[in-house]
């Protein structure tokens, strides 16, 4: 909800979390977003660097910063284009272990390089993990972000059960969860 007049932050973001005891090299991986859950057009950011054990990785995305809200903590990656942003009410985010442009995901998703798929909000797609989408965020007031439960540790492959909403609080690689 970075475009709202009362937004907490002036930029949309995606946050990754390494819930393992081993570093994960992101070189050659990518995150893609569809600004709406039904769009097959994706904005993609190619990743590099490493997520240390029990640490976060903050991706600043996908629109020019607004004049509303404060800057994000220092991002670990930044999307270079200013043509797409995350919608607060519906969208789709993928994490893939390849940088080749994403094609149609299919239903169920058939992309062998797909690490994670999150659909949220009022999207009409049935291409999701589990029986329901994650809840929608909000651009009302200071906004609501969509978070994976337990600080990023829950992944049962059911978006409806794995996510909740809360006050935006982006975390970058300087944050370690123990």
Backbone as a printed PyTorch tensor [residue, N CA C, xyz], in Angstrom:
tensor([[[  0.7960,  -1.2020,   0.0000],
         [  0.0000,   0.0000,   0.0000],
         [  0.8360,   1.2640,   0.0000]],

        [[  1.9970,   1.2490,  -0.6750],
         [  2.8850,   2.4060,  -0.6170],
         [  2.2990,   3.6440,  -1.2910]],

        [[  1.2760,   3.4980,  -2.0790],
         [  0.6960,   4.6610,  -2.7480],
         [ -0.3370,   5.3830,  -1.8920]],

        [[ -0.7170,   4.8130,  -0.7720],
         [ -1.7460,   5.4590,   0.0370],
         [ -1.1830,   6.6970,   0.7320]],

        [[ -2.0410,   7.6540,   0.9910],
         [ -1.6230,   8.9210,   1.6020],
         [ -1.0760,   8.7310,   3.0090]],

        [[ -1.4260,   7.6430,   3.6760],
         [ -0.9750,   7.4100,   5.0510],
         [ -0.0560,   6.1920,   5.1560]],

        [[  0.5840,   5.8200,   4.0430],
         [  1.4320,   4.6300,   4.0130],
         [  2.5780,   4.7230,   5.0130]],

        [[  2.9340,   3.5920,   5.5980],
         [  4.0740,   3.5370,   6.5110],
         [  5.3880,   3.7190,   5.7570]],

        [[  5.4790,   3.0770,   4.5780],
         [  6.7090,   3.0920,   3.7900],
         [  6.4180,   3.6190,   2.3950]],

        [[  7.4260,   4.1860,   1.7570],
         [  7.2450,   4.7890,   0.4370],
         [  7.5280,   3.8220,  -0.7090]],

        [[  7.6300,   2.5400,  -0.4110],
         [  8.0230,   1.5460,  -1.4000],
         [  7.3730,   0.2070,  -1.0650]],

        [[  6.9120,  -0.5180,  -2.0790],
         [  6.4670,  -1.8920,  -1.8630],
         [  7.6950,  -2.7740,  -1.6680]],

        [[  7.4980,  -3.9420,  -1.0610],
         [  8.6310,  -4.8380,  -0.8450],
         [  8.1910,  -6.2900,  -0.7900]],

        [[  9.1570,  -7.1630,  -1.0490],
         [  9.0110,  -8.6030,  -0.8510],
         [ 10.1490,  -9.0040,   0.0720]],

        [[  9.8530,  -9.8810,   1.0150],
         [ 10.8370, -10.3140,   1.9830],
         [ 10.9810, -11.8290,   1.8870]],

        [[ 12.2140, -12.3020,   1.7620],
         [ 12.4990, -13.7330,   1.7960],
         [ 13.0910, -14.0650,   3.1580]],

        [[ 12.9440, -15.3180,   3.5900],
         [ 13.5040, -15.7580,   4.8660],
         [ 14.1220, -17.1320,   4.6940]],

        [[ 15.3230, -17.3210,   5.2210],
         [ 15.9990, -18.6110,   5.2090],
         [ 15.7660, -19.2710,   6.5640]],

        [[ 14.8990, -20.2750,   6.5740],
         [ 14.5730, -20.9380,   7.8370],
         [ 15.4520, -22.1550,   8.1060]],

        [[ 16.5530, -22.2790,   7.3570],
         [ 17.4500, -23.4140,   7.5470],
         [ 18.7240, -22.9840,   8.2790]],

        [[ 19.5310, -23.9620,   8.6620],
         [ 20.8040, -23.7080,   9.3350],
         [ 21.9430, -23.5080,   8.3440]],

        [[ 21.6350, -23.4940,   7.0520],
         [ 22.6650, -23.3610,   6.0180],
         [ 22.4460, -22.0990,   5.1920]],

        [[ 23.5310, -21.4540,   4.7500],
         [ 23.3670, -20.3080,   3.8540],
         [ 22.7540, -20.7560,   2.5290]],

        [[ 21.9850, -19.8670,   1.9100],
         [ 21.3970, -20.1690,   0.5960],
         [ 21.9070, -19.1270,  -0.4000]],

        [[ 22.6140, -19.6060,  -1.4240],
         [ 23.1200, -18.7380,  -2.4810],
         [ 21.9830, -18.4460,  -3.4460]],

        [[ 21.6490, -17.1710,  -3.6160],
         [ 20.5390, -16.7680,  -4.4820],
         [ 20.9830, -16.4570,  -5.9080]],

        [[ 22.2630, -16.5790,  -6.1940],
         [ 22.7410, -16.2990,  -7.5420],
         [ 22.0150, -17.2000,  -8.5330]],

        [[ 21.4250, -16.5850,  -9.5470],
         [ 20.6750, -17.3400, -10.5400],
         [ 19.2170, -17.5500, -10.1820]],

        [[ 18.7550, -17.0240,  -9.0680],
         [ 17.3540, -17.1140,  -8.6600],
         [ 16.6370, -15.8240,  -9.0520]],

        [[ 15.3140, -15.8530,  -9.0370],
         [ 14.5330, -14.6580,  -9.3530],
         [ 13.2220, -14.6530,  -8.5730]],

        [[ 12.7100, -13.4320,  -8.3670],
         [ 11.3770, -13.2240,  -7.8130],
         [ 10.5680, -12.5410,  -8.8960]],

        [[  9.3540, -13.0190,  -9.1010],
         [  8.4620, -12.3660, -10.0510],
         [  7.1810, -11.9830,  -9.3250]],

        [[  6.5940, -10.8850,  -9.7740],
         [  5.3110, -10.4740,  -9.2230],
         [  4.3580, -10.1630, -10.3520]],

        [[  3.1150, -10.4830, -10.1200],
         [  2.0210, -10.0760, -10.9790],
         [  1.2140,  -9.0910, -10.1540]],

        [[  1.0250,  -7.9000, -10.6900],
         [  0.3590,  -6.8460,  -9.9180],
         [ -1.0810,  -7.1960,  -9.5830]],

        [[ -1.6450,  -8.1580, -10.2870],
         [ -2.9670,  -8.6600,  -9.9260],
         [ -2.9120, -10.1710, -10.0230]],

        [[ -3.7610, -10.8290,  -9.3310],
         [ -3.7250, -12.2850,  -9.3010],
         [ -4.0970, -12.9530, -10.6030]],

        [[ -4.7440, -12.2390, -11.4980],
         [ -5.1780, -12.8580, -12.7410],
         [ -4.2650, -12.5270, -13.9100]],

        [[ -3.3360, -11.5950, -13.7310],
         [ -2.4480, -11.2010, -14.8140],
         [ -1.4210, -12.2880, -15.0830]],

        [[ -1.0690, -12.4750, -16.3460],
         [  0.0090, -13.3850, -16.7080],
         [  1.2480, -12.5850, -17.0990]],

        [[  1.2440, -11.2870, -16.8370],
         [  2.4010, -10.4360, -17.0680],
         [  3.1160, -10.2520, -15.7340]],

        [[  4.4070, -10.5370, -15.7230],
         [  5.1660, -10.5160, -14.4830],
         [  6.3080,  -9.5110, -14.5620]],

        [[  6.5630,  -8.8240, -13.4630],
         [  7.7880,  -8.0590, -13.2850],
         [  8.7670,  -9.0080, -12.6030]],

        [[ 10.0050,  -9.0100, -13.0470],
         [ 10.9790,  -9.9640, -12.5130],
         [ 12.2150,  -9.2310, -12.0160]],

        [[ 12.7370,  -9.6790, -10.8770],
         [ 14.0290,  -9.2050, -10.3930],
         [ 14.9300, -10.4140, -10.2070]],

        [[ 16.1170, -10.3330, -10.8080],
         [ 17.0960, -11.3960, -10.6610],
         [ 17.8950, -11.1320,  -9.3940]],

        [[ 18.1140, -12.1760,  -8.6300],
         [ 18.7250, -12.0490,  -7.3160],
         [ 20.1950, -12.4310,  -7.3490]],

        [[ 20.9220, -11.9820,  -6.3500],
         [ 22.3070, -12.3990,  -6.1360],
         [ 22.5750, -12.2730,  -4.6490]],

        [[ 23.6780, -12.8100,  -4.2310],
         [ 24.0130, -12.7610,  -2.8160],
         [ 23.5550, -14.0130,  -2.0970]],

        [[ 23.6660, -13.9730,  -0.8060],
         [ 23.3820, -15.1370,   0.0260],
         [ 22.4670, -14.7390,   1.1770]],

        [[ 21.5100, -15.5880,   1.4700],
         [ 20.7160, -15.4160,   2.6910],
         [ 21.3510, -16.3080,   3.7440]],

        [[ 21.8230, -15.6880,   4.7940],
         [ 22.4480, -16.4470,   5.8720],
         [ 21.3730, -17.2200,   6.6470]],

        [[ 21.7830, -18.2340,   7.4070],
         [ 20.8210, -19.0090,   8.1950],
         [ 19.9640, -18.1090,   9.0830]],

        [[ 18.6770, -18.3710,   9.0970],
         [ 17.7050, -17.6740,   9.9470],
         [ 17.6870, -16.1590,   9.7080]],

        [[ 17.9980, -15.7460,   8.4840],
         [ 18.0470, -14.3240,   8.1470],
         [ 17.0440, -14.0020,   7.0440]],

        [[ 16.8260, -12.7200,   6.8620],
         [ 15.8900, -12.1930,   5.8720],
         [ 16.6500, -11.5910,   4.6950]],

        [[ 15.9290, -11.3620,   3.6120],
         [ 16.4650, -10.7490,   2.4050],
         [ 15.3630,  -9.8390,   1.8880]],

        [[ 15.6310,  -8.5400,   1.8480],
         [ 14.6210,  -7.5490,   1.5180],
         [ 14.7690,  -7.0790,   0.0720]],

        [[ 13.6780,  -7.1930,  -0.6750],
         [ 13.6450,  -6.7600,  -2.0680],
         [ 12.7540,  -5.5270,  -2.1630]],

        [[ 13.3510,  -4.4200,  -2.5560],
         [ 12.5920,  -3.1940,  -2.7830],
         [ 11.9630,  -3.2940,  -4.1600]],

        [[ 10.6640,  -3.1520,  -4.2200],
         [ 10.0090,  -3.3400,  -5.4980],
         [  8.8490,  -2.3970,  -5.6550]],

        [[  8.4630,  -2.3350,  -6.6200],
         [  8.4670,  -2.4700,  -8.0430],
         [  7.9380,  -1.1930,  -8.6250]],

        [[  8.0040,  -0.1070,  -7.8610],
         [  7.5260,   1.1840,  -8.3410],
         [  8.4310,   2.2810,  -7.8150]],

        [[  8.3560,   3.4100,  -8.4430],
         [  9.0850,   4.5720,  -7.9680],
         [  8.6160,   4.9030,  -6.5600]],

        [[  9.5480,   5.2020,  -5.6510],
         [  9.1040,   5.5560,  -4.2960],
         [  8.0980,   6.7050,  -4.3370]],

        [[  7.1200,   6.6130,  -3.4780],
         [  6.1310,   7.6810,  -3.3890],
         [  6.6230,   8.7190,  -2.3850]],

        [[  5.9120,   9.7890,  -2.2760],
         [  6.2680,  10.8030,  -1.2860],
         [  5.6360,  10.4890,   0.0600]],

        [[  4.8730,   9.4150,   0.1440],
         [  4.2020,   9.0210,   1.3850],
         [  5.0340,   7.9860,   2.1180]],

        [[  5.1690,   8.1310,   3.4120],
         [  5.8680,   7.1390,   4.2100],
         [  7.3670,   7.3560,   4.2170]],

        [[  8.0550,   6.4820,   4.9420],
         [  9.5030,   6.5630,   5.0900],
         [ 10.1800,   5.5340,   4.2000]],

        [[ 11.5010,   5.6780,   4.0230],
         [ 12.2740,   4.7240,   3.2400],
         [ 12.2910,   3.3680,   3.9350]],

        [[ 12.4110,   2.3220,   3.1290],
         [ 12.6040,   0.9760,   3.6680],
         [ 13.9760,   0.8910,   4.3340]],

        [[ 14.1800,  -0.0960,   5.2120],
         [ 15.5580,  -0.3840,   5.6180],
         [ 16.3620,  -0.6970,   4.3510]],

        [[ 17.6770,  -0.6160,   4.4150],
         [ 18.5040,  -0.8480,   3.2320],
         [ 18.1300,  -2.1810,   2.5870]],

        [[ 17.6580,  -2.1450,   1.3190],
         [ 17.2560,  -3.4000,   0.6810],
         [ 18.4750,  -4.2260,   0.2690]],

        [[ 18.2690,  -5.5420,   0.1830],
         [ 19.3020,  -6.4460,  -0.3050],
         [ 19.2670,  -6.5420,  -1.8260]],

        [[ 18.1370,  -6.1810,  -2.4210],
         [ 17.9880,  -6.1400,  -3.8810],
         [ 16.9600,  -5.0740,  -4.2090]],

        [[ 17.1220,  -4.4690,  -5.3800],
         [ 16.2050,  -3.4160,  -5.8210],
         [ 15.8010,  -3.6900,  -7.2550]],

        [[ 14.5230,  -3.5830,  -7.5180],
         [ 14.0180,  -3.7320,  -8.8770],
         [ 14.3070,  -2.4560,  -9.6350]],

        [[ 14.8560,  -2.5670, -10.8320],
         [ 15.3570,  -1.4040, -11.5580],
         [ 14.3000,  -0.6600, -12.3670]],

        [[ 13.1700,  -1.2600, -12.6180],
         [ 12.1570,  -0.6450, -13.4650],
         [ 11.0820,   0.0030, -12.6130]],

        [[ 10.4220,   0.9830, -13.1470],
         [  9.4140,   1.7120, -12.3750],
         [  8.0110,   1.4960, -12.9280]],

        [[  7.7670,   0.4050, -13.6280],
         [  6.4980,   0.2510, -14.3270],
         [  5.4970,  -0.6610, -13.6520]],

        [[  5.8310,  -1.2890, -12.5560],
         [  4.9000,  -2.2190, -11.9380],
         [  4.9710,  -2.1050, -10.4310]],

        [[  3.8540,  -2.3000,  -9.7770],
         [  3.8400,  -2.3040,  -8.3240],
         [  2.9400,  -3.4230,  -7.8440]],

        [[  3.0540,  -3.7400,  -6.5820],
         [  2.2070,  -4.7640,  -5.9910],
         [  0.8640,  -4.1460,  -5.6290]],

        [[ -0.1950,  -4.8080,  -5.9810],
         [ -1.5190,  -4.3610,  -5.5660],
         [ -1.7480,  -4.8340,  -4.1380]],

        [[ -2.4200,  -4.0430,  -3.3340],
         [ -2.6490,  -4.4550,  -1.9480],
         [ -3.7710,  -5.4800,  -1.8400]],

        [[ -4.7080,  -5.4830,  -2.8010],
         [ -5.8840,  -6.3430,  -2.6670],
         [ -5.7390,  -7.7160,  -3.3140]],

        [[ -4.8070,  -7.8770,  -4.2480],
         [ -4.6450,  -9.1710,  -4.9120],
         [ -3.3350,  -9.2020,  -5.6730]],

        [[ -2.7020, -10.3470,  -5.7100],
         [ -1.4680, -10.4720,  -6.4640],
         [ -0.8880, -11.8630,  -6.3810]],

        [[  0.2310, -12.0150,  -7.0790],
         [  0.9060, -13.3030,  -7.1560],
         [  2.4110, -13.0360,  -7.1180]],

        [[  3.1390, -13.7730,  -6.2700],
         [  4.5830, -13.6520,  -6.1590],
         [  5.1730, -15.0450,  -6.2860]],

        [[  6.2330, -15.1650,  -7.0920],
         [  6.9200, -16.4510,  -7.2040],
         [  8.3820, -16.2890,  -6.8350]],

        [[  8.9590, -17.3400,  -6.3130],
         [ 10.3960, -17.4580,  -6.1060],
         [ 10.8300, -18.6500,  -6.9430]],

        [[ 11.8120, -18.4010,  -7.8360],
         [ 12.2620, -19.4610,  -8.7470],
         [ 13.7770, -19.5520,  -8.7030]],

        [[ 14.3090, -20.7510,  -8.9270],
         [ 15.7590, -20.9420,  -8.9020],
         [ 16.3530, -20.8450, -10.3070]],

        [[ 15.8530, -19.8890, -11.0710],
         [ 16.2890, -19.6420, -12.4430],
         [ 15.9620, -18.1880, -12.7780]],

        [[ 16.6900, -17.6090, -13.7350],
         [ 16.4150, -16.2240, -14.1180],
         [ 15.7590, -16.1110, -15.4900]],

        [[ 15.4760, -17.2240, -16.1320],
         [ 14.7480, -17.1960, -17.3970],
         [ 13.3600, -16.6180, -17.1400]],

        [[ 12.8870, -15.7880, -18.0610],
         [ 11.5690, -15.1660, -17.8820],
         [ 10.5070, -16.2230, -17.6350]],

        [[  9.6160, -15.9240, -16.7290],
         [  8.5520, -16.8590, -16.3850],
         [  7.5260, -16.9130, -17.5180]],

        [[  7.0260, -18.0870, -17.7770],
         [  5.9410, -18.2500, -18.7340],
         [  4.6440, -18.4640, -17.9810]],

        [[  3.6770, -19.0250, -18.6340],
         [  2.4210, -19.3540, -17.9500],
         [  2.7140, -20.4280, -16.9090]],

        [[  2.1800, -20.2700, -15.7150],
         [  2.4350, -21.2270, -14.6510],
         [  1.6350, -22.5070, -14.8140]],

        [[  0.4950, -22.4170, -15.4310],
         [ -0.3680, -23.5900, -15.5080],
         [ -1.0730, -23.8140, -14.1820]],

        [[ -2.0590, -24.6820, -14.2060],
         [ -2.8390, -24.9830, -13.0150],
         [ -2.9600, -26.4940, -12.8730]],

        [[ -2.3830, -27.1310, -11.9070],
         [ -1.4600, -26.5770, -10.9310],
         [ -0.1620, -26.1420, -11.6030]],

        [[  0.6440, -25.3020, -10.9420],
         [  1.8760, -24.8200, -11.5530],
         [  2.7840, -25.9670, -11.9600]],

        [[  3.3300, -25.8650, -13.1630],
         [  4.1710, -26.9350, -13.6980],
         [  5.6180, -26.5070, -13.8800]],

        [[  5.9910, -25.3390, -13.4150],
         [  7.3410, -24.8170, -13.5460],
         [  8.2590, -25.5840, -12.5980]],

        [[  9.1650, -26.3900, -13.1660],
         [ 10.0650, -27.2080, -12.3520],
         [ 11.0220, -26.3610, -11.5190]],

        [[ 11.1870, -25.0930, -11.8660],
         [ 12.0880, -24.2040, -11.1410],
         [ 11.3820, -23.3940, -10.0590]],

        [[ 10.1070, -23.6550,  -9.8590],
         [  9.3260, -22.9170,  -8.8690],
         [  9.6780, -23.3930,  -7.4540]],

        [[ 10.1620, -22.4660,  -6.6260],
         [ 10.4810, -22.7690,  -5.2350],
         [  9.2770, -22.4700,  -4.3530]],

        [[  8.6200, -21.3320,  -4.6210],
         [  7.4610, -20.9500,  -3.8250],
         [  6.5270, -20.0900,  -4.6610]],

        [[  5.2500, -20.1860,  -4.3740],
         [  4.2060, -19.4190,  -5.0310],
         [  3.2750, -18.8960,  -3.9520]],

        [[  3.0650, -17.5770,  -3.9570],
         [  2.1410, -16.9720,  -3.0070],
         [  1.1060, -16.1820,  -3.7950]],

        [[ -0.1510, -16.5510,  -3.6530],
         [ -1.2440, -15.7550,  -4.1910],
         [ -1.9820, -15.1830,  -2.9900]],

        [[ -2.3720, -13.9180,  -3.1060],
         [ -3.0120, -13.2790,  -1.9570],
         [ -4.2010, -12.4560,  -2.4110]],

        [[ -5.1270, -12.3010,  -1.5050],
         [ -6.2530, -11.4020,  -1.7240],
         [ -7.3660, -11.9790,  -2.5600]],

        [[ -8.0320, -11.0840,  -3.2580],
         [ -9.2620, -11.4030,  -3.9670],
         [ -9.0400, -11.9330,  -5.3730]],

        [[ -7.8430, -12.3660,  -5.6680],
         [ -7.5500, -12.9170,  -6.9860],
         [ -8.5060, -14.0610,  -7.3110]],

        [[ -8.8690, -14.1960,  -8.5490],
         [ -9.7940, -15.2590,  -8.9430],
         [ -9.0720, -16.5190,  -9.3950]],

        [[ -7.7720, -16.5100,  -9.3460],
         [ -7.0320, -17.6740,  -9.8160],
         [ -7.1840, -18.8580,  -8.8580]],

        [[ -7.1340, -20.0320,  -9.4070],
         [ -7.0790, -21.2400,  -8.5880],
         [ -5.6620, -21.7890,  -8.5890]],

        [[ -4.7420, -21.0960,  -9.2350],
         [ -3.3340, -21.5150,  -9.2650],
         [ -2.6510, -21.0070,  -8.0100]],

        [[ -2.7750, -21.7430,  -6.9610],
         [ -2.2170, -21.3420,  -5.6760],
         [ -1.7820, -22.5840,  -4.9240]],

        [[ -1.0700, -22.3500,  -3.8560],
         [ -0.7220, -23.4430,  -2.9660],
         [ -1.8460, -23.5950,  -1.9560]],

        [[ -2.4430, -24.7610,  -1.8970],
         [ -3.4990, -25.0290,  -0.9420],
         [ -4.8730, -24.6650,  -1.4530]],

        [[ -5.8070, -24.6030,  -0.5360],
         [ -7.2050, -24.4160,  -0.9110],
         [ -7.6610, -22.9680,  -0.9170]],

        [[ -6.8240, -22.0480,  -0.4190],
         [ -7.2250, -20.6370,  -0.3590],
         [ -6.0170, -19.7380,  -0.5400]],

        [[ -6.2620, -18.5130,  -0.9960],
         [ -5.2110, -17.5070,  -1.0960],
         [ -4.8460, -17.0030,   0.2960]],

        [[ -3.6740, -16.4090,   0.3950],
         [ -3.3130, -15.6570,   1.5930],
         [ -4.2510, -14.4540,   1.6720]],

        [[ -4.4390, -13.8800,   2.8520],
         [ -5.3240, -12.7190,   2.9590],
         [ -4.7620, -11.5290,   2.1870]],

        [[ -5.6200, -10.5920,   1.8690],
         [ -5.2110,  -9.3660,   1.1710],
         [ -4.5250,  -8.4260,   2.1430]],

        [[ -3.5910,  -7.6500,   1.6160],
         [ -3.0350,  -6.5460,   2.3770],
         [ -4.0190,  -5.3890,   2.3220]],

        [[ -3.5850,  -4.2290,   2.7420],
         [ -4.4570,  -3.0620,   2.7240],
         [ -3.6300,  -1.8040,   2.5460]],

        [[ -4.1870,  -0.8570,   1.7960],
         [ -3.5640,   0.4550,   1.6530],
         [ -4.2810,   1.4860,   2.5110]],

        [[ -5.2080,   1.0470,   3.3540],
         [ -5.9590,   1.9480,   4.2160],
         [ -5.1530,   2.2420,   5.4800]],

        [[ -5.1960,   3.4640,   5.9420],
         [ -4.4240,   3.8410,   7.1250],
         [ -2.9510,   3.6570,   6.8540]],

        [[ -2.2170,   3.0980,   7.8040],
         [ -0.7910,   2.8670,   7.5940],
         [ -0.5340,   1.6140,   6.7740]],

        [[ -1.5940,   0.8970,   6.4210],
         [ -1.4780,  -0.2840,   5.5680],
         [ -1.3490,  -1.5700,   6.3620]],

        [[ -1.5890,  -2.6680,   5.6650],
         [ -1.3680,  -3.9980,   6.2070],
         [ -0.5210,  -4.7690,   5.2070]],

        [[  0.5080,  -5.4190,   5.7000],
         [  1.3530,  -6.2780,   4.8760],
         [  0.9130,  -7.7270,   5.0690]],

        [[  1.2920,  -8.5740,   4.1410],
         [  1.0030, -10.0020,   4.2130],
         [  2.2960, -10.6930,   4.6500]],

        [[  2.2290, -11.4260,   5.7710],
         [  3.4010, -12.0860,   6.3460],
         [  3.2030, -13.5890,   6.4210]],

        [[  4.2810, -14.3290,   6.1470],
         [  4.2740, -15.7600,   6.4370],
         [  4.3090, -15.8960,   7.9540]],

        [[  3.4960, -16.7670,   8.5020],
         [  3.3660, -16.9220,   9.9560],
         [  4.6910, -17.3580,  10.6070]],

        [[  4.7810, -17.1310,  11.8820],
         [  5.9350, -17.5270,  12.7050],
         [  7.2350, -16.9280,  12.1750]],

        [[  7.1770, -15.6510,  11.7640],
         [  8.3810, -14.9580,  11.3240],
         [  8.9880, -15.4980,  10.0520]],

        [[  8.2240, -16.2480,   9.2910],
         [  8.7070, -16.8190,   8.0350],
         [  8.9480, -18.3120,   8.1110]],

        [[  8.7270, -18.9120,   9.2550],
         [  9.0680, -20.3270,   9.4550],
         [  7.9930, -21.3090,   9.0070]],

        [[  6.7880, -20.8520,   8.7330],
         [  5.6930, -21.7570,   8.3790],
         [  5.5580, -21.8400,   6.8600]],

        [[  5.6380, -23.0430,   6.3100],
         [  5.3730, -23.2650,   4.8870],
         [  4.7890, -24.6560,   4.7200]],

        [[  3.4650, -24.7370,   4.8090],
         [  2.7650, -26.0120,   4.6440],
         [  2.2320, -26.1750,   3.2260]],

        [[  2.6140, -25.2370,   2.3220],
         [  2.1140, -25.1980,   0.9490],
         [  0.6120, -24.9360,   0.8960]],

        [[  0.1020, -24.1830,   1.8700],
         [ -1.2870, -23.7460,   1.8700],
         [ -1.3010, -22.2480,   2.2030]],

        [[ -1.3760, -21.4060,   1.1610],
         [ -1.2970, -19.9580,   1.3530],
         [ -2.3150, -19.4500,   2.3600]],

        [[ -3.5270, -19.9750,   2.3430],
         [ -4.5580, -19.5260,   3.2620],
         [ -4.2070, -19.7840,   4.7160]],

        [[ -3.5060, -20.8550,   4.9910],
         [ -3.1290, -21.2060,   6.3630],
         [ -1.7690, -20.6310,   6.7600]],

        [[ -0.8990, -20.3740,   5.7830],
         [  0.4770, -19.9900,   6.0850],
         [  0.6880, -18.5000,   6.3010]],

        [[ -0.2850, -17.6640,   5.9200],
         [ -0.0830, -16.2160,   5.9460],
         [ -1.1310, -15.5080,   6.7930]],

        [[ -0.7290, -14.3600,   7.3120],
         [ -1.6330, -13.4620,   8.0230],
         [ -1.2150, -12.0300,   7.6660]],

        [[ -1.9870, -11.0570,   8.1280],
         [ -1.6460,  -9.6640,   7.8630],
         [ -1.1750,  -8.9840,   9.1380]],

        [[ -0.4390,  -7.9110,   8.9630],
         [  0.0460,  -7.1430,  10.1030],
         [  0.6060,  -5.8070,   9.6360]],

        [[  0.9950,  -5.0020,  10.5760],
         [  1.5930,  -3.7010,  10.2750],
         [  2.8990,  -3.9380,   9.5170]],

        [[  3.1410,  -3.2310,   8.4070],
         [  4.3820,  -3.4260,   7.6550],
         [  5.6180,  -3.2400,   8.5420]],

        [[  6.5310,  -4.1900,   8.4850],
         [  7.7840,  -4.1110,   9.2410],
         [  8.8680,  -4.8560,   8.4650]],

        [[  9.3310,  -4.2530,   7.3590],
         [ 10.2920,  -4.9370,   6.4950],
         [ 11.6160,  -5.2280,   7.2000]],

        [[ 12.1430,  -6.4300,   6.9140],
         [ 13.4020,  -6.8680,   7.5170],
         [ 14.3890,  -7.1800,   6.3990]],

        [[ 15.6340,  -6.7510,   6.5710],
         [ 16.6750,  -7.0380,   5.5840],
         [ 17.6810,  -8.0370,   6.1650]],

        [[ 18.8140,  -8.2180,   5.4510],
         [ 19.7780,  -9.2460,   5.8610],
         [ 20.4600,  -8.9390,   7.1970]],

        [[ 20.3090,  -7.7340,   7.7100],
         [ 20.8840,  -7.4140,   9.0150],
         [ 20.0760,  -8.0240,  10.1570]],

        [[ 18.8720,  -8.5210,   9.8620],
         [ 18.0070,  -9.0820,  10.8980],
         [ 18.1570, -10.6010,  10.9240]],

        [[ 18.4800, -11.1250,  12.0750],
         [ 18.6120, -12.5680,  12.2710],
         [ 17.5750, -12.9890,  13.3030]],

        [[ 16.8260, -14.0260,  12.9780],
         [ 15.7770, -14.5280,  13.8780],
         [ 16.2990, -15.7860,  14.5540]],

        [[ 16.2900, -15.8180,  15.8370],
         [ 16.7530, -17.0170,  16.5670],
         [ 15.6290, -17.5660,  17.3940]]])
